[in-house]
Tab-separated table of C-alpha atoms in Angstrom:
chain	number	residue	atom	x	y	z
A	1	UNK	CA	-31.897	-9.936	-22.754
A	2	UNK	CA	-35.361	-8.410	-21.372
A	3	UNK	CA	-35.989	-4.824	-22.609
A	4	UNK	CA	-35.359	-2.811	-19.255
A	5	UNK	CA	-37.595	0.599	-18.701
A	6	UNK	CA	-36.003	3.364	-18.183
A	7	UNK	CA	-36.539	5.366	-15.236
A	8	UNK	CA	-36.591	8.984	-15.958
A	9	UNK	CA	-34.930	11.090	-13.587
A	10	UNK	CA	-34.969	15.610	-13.553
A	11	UNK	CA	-32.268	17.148	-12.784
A	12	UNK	CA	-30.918	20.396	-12.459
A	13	UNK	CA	-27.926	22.665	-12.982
A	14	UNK	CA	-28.501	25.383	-10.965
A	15	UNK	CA	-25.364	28.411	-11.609
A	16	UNK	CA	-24.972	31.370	-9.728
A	17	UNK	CA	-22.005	33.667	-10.190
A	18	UNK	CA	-19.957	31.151	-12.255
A	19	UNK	CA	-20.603	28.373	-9.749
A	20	UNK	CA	-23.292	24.898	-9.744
A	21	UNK	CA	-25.251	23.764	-7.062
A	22	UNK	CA	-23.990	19.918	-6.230
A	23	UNK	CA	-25.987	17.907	-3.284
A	24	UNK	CA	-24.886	14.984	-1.475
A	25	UNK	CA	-26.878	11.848	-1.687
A	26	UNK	CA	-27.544	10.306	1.999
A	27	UNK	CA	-25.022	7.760	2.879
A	28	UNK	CA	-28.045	4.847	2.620
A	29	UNK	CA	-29.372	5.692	-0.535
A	30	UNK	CA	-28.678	3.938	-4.476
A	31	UNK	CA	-24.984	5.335	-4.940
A	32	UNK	CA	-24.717	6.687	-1.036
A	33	UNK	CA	-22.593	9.594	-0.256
A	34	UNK	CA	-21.994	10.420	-3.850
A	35	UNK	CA	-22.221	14.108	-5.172
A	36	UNK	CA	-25.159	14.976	-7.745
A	37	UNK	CA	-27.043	17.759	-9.333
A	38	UNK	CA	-30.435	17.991	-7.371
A	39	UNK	CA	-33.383	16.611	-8.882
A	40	UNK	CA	-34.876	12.748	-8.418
A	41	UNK	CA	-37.263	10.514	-10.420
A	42	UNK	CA	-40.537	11.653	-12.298
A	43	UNK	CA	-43.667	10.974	-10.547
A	44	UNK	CA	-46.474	9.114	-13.208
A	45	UNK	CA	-48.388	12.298	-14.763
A	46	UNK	CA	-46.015	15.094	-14.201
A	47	UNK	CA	-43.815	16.703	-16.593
A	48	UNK	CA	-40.186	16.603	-16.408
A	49	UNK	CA	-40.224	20.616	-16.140
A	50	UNK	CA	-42.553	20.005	-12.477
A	51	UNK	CA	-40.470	17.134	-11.584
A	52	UNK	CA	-37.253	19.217	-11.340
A	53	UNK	CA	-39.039	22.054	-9.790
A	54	UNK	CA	-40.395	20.083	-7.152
A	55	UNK	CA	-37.548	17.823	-6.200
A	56	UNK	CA	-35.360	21.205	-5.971
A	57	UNK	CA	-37.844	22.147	-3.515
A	58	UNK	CA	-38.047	19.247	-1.579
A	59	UNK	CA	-34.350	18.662	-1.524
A	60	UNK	CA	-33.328	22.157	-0.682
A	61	UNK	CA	-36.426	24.682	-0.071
A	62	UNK	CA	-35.952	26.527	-3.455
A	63	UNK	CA	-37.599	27.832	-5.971
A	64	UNK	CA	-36.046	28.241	-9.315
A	65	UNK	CA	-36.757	29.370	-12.865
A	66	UNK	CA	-38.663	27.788	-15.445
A	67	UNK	CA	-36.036	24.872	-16.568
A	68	UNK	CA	-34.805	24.766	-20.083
A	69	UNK	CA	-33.677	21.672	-21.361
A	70	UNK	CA	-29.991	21.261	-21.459
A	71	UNK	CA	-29.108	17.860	-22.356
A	72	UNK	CA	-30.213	14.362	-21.885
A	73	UNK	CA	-28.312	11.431	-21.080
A	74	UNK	CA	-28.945	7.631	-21.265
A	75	UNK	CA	-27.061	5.157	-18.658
A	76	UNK	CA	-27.515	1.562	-17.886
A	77	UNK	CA	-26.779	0.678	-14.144
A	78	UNK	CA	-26.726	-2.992	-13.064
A	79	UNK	CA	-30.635	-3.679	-12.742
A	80	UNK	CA	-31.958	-0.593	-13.456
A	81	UNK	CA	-31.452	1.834	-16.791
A	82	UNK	CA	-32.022	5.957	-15.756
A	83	UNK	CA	-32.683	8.507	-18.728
A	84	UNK	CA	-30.984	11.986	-16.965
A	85	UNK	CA	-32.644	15.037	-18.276
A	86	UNK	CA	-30.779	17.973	-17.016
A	87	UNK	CA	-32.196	21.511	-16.977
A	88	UNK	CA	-30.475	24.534	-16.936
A	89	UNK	CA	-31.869	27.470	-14.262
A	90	UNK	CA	-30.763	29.478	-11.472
A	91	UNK	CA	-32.552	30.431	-7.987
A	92	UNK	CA	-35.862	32.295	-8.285
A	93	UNK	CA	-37.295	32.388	-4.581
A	94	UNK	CA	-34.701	31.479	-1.269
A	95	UNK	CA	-31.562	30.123	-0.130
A	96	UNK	CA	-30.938	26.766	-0.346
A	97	UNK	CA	-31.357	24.198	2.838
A	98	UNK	CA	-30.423	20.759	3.328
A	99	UNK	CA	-33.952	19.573	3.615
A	100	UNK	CA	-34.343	16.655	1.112
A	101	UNK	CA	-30.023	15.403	1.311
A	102	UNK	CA	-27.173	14.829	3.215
A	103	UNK	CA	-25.038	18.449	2.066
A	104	UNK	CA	-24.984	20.581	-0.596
A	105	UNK	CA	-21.883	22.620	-2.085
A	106	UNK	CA	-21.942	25.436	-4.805
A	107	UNK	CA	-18.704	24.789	-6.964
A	108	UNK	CA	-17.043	26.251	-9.711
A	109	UNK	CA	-17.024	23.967	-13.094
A	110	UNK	CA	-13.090	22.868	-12.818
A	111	UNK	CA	-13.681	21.723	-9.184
A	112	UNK	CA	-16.451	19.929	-9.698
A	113	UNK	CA	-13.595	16.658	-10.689
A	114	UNK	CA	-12.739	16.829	-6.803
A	115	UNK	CA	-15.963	15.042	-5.849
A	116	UNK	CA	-17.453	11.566	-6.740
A	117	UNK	CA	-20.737	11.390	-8.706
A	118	UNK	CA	-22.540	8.432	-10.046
A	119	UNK	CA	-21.172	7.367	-13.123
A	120	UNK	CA	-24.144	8.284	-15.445
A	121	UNK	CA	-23.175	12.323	-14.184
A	122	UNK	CA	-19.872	11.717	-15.349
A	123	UNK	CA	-20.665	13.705	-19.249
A	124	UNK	CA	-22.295	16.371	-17.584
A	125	UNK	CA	-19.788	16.907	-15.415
A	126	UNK	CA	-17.331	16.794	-18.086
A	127	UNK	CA	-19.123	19.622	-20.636
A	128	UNK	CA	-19.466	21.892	-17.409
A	129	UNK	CA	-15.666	22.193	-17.357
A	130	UNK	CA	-15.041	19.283	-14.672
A	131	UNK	CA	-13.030	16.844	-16.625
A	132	UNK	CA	-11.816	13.476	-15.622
A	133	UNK	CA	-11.980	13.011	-11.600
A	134	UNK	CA	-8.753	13.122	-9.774
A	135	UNK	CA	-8.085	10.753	-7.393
């Protein structure tokens, strides 16, 4: 098997009063209509720390915090591999928009099992207090 390159993707967990800041991917998109934390892929020459930043921005019309690394996680989709780096920070500058995604939702950690995320989100969501997704 070919070594695959990982695409790596900024993401972040934005809290505010005890609650996270989900988005909802555009129905025609990779993994359509699922929930995720905002953030997208790294751009060549920019830090992870930027990437976040600006994709929060773009996606929603935010500013937030400097990041701070929370955890990274490694997932292998048919034909492509992602490396997640998620970033903890909160809201710095606005309220949040859909600009850059279908919806957005702030949730409290043991709701965040009622909505469908891509399978590599599926630790996160689980050491935020989400556990296993009910059906």
């Amino acid at each position: 098997m070919a070594h695959r390159e990982w695409i790596q993707v900024a993401a972040a967990l934005i809290e505010r009063e005890g609650r996270y800041l989900i988005t909802r991917r555009y129905a025609d998109a990779h993994q359509g209509g699922l929930w995720e934390f905002p953030g997208g892929k790294r751009e060549p020459g920019e830090t992870l720390e930027s990437c976040v930043q600006r994709e929060v921005r773009e996606e929603l019309g935010i500013e937030i915090t400097h990041p701070t690394l929370f955890t990274v996680l490694r997932h292998d989709y048919p034909g492509k591999s992602v490396e997640l780096h998620f970033f903890s920070c909160s809201i710095l500058h606005g309220e949040a928009h859909s600009l850059g995604c279908a919806d957005f939702r702030w949730v409290k950690p043991e709701e965040l099992a009622r909505f469908e995320f891509p399978p590599a989100d599926a630790p996160i969501v689980q050491s935020l207090g989400g556990g296993p997704r009910l059906d």
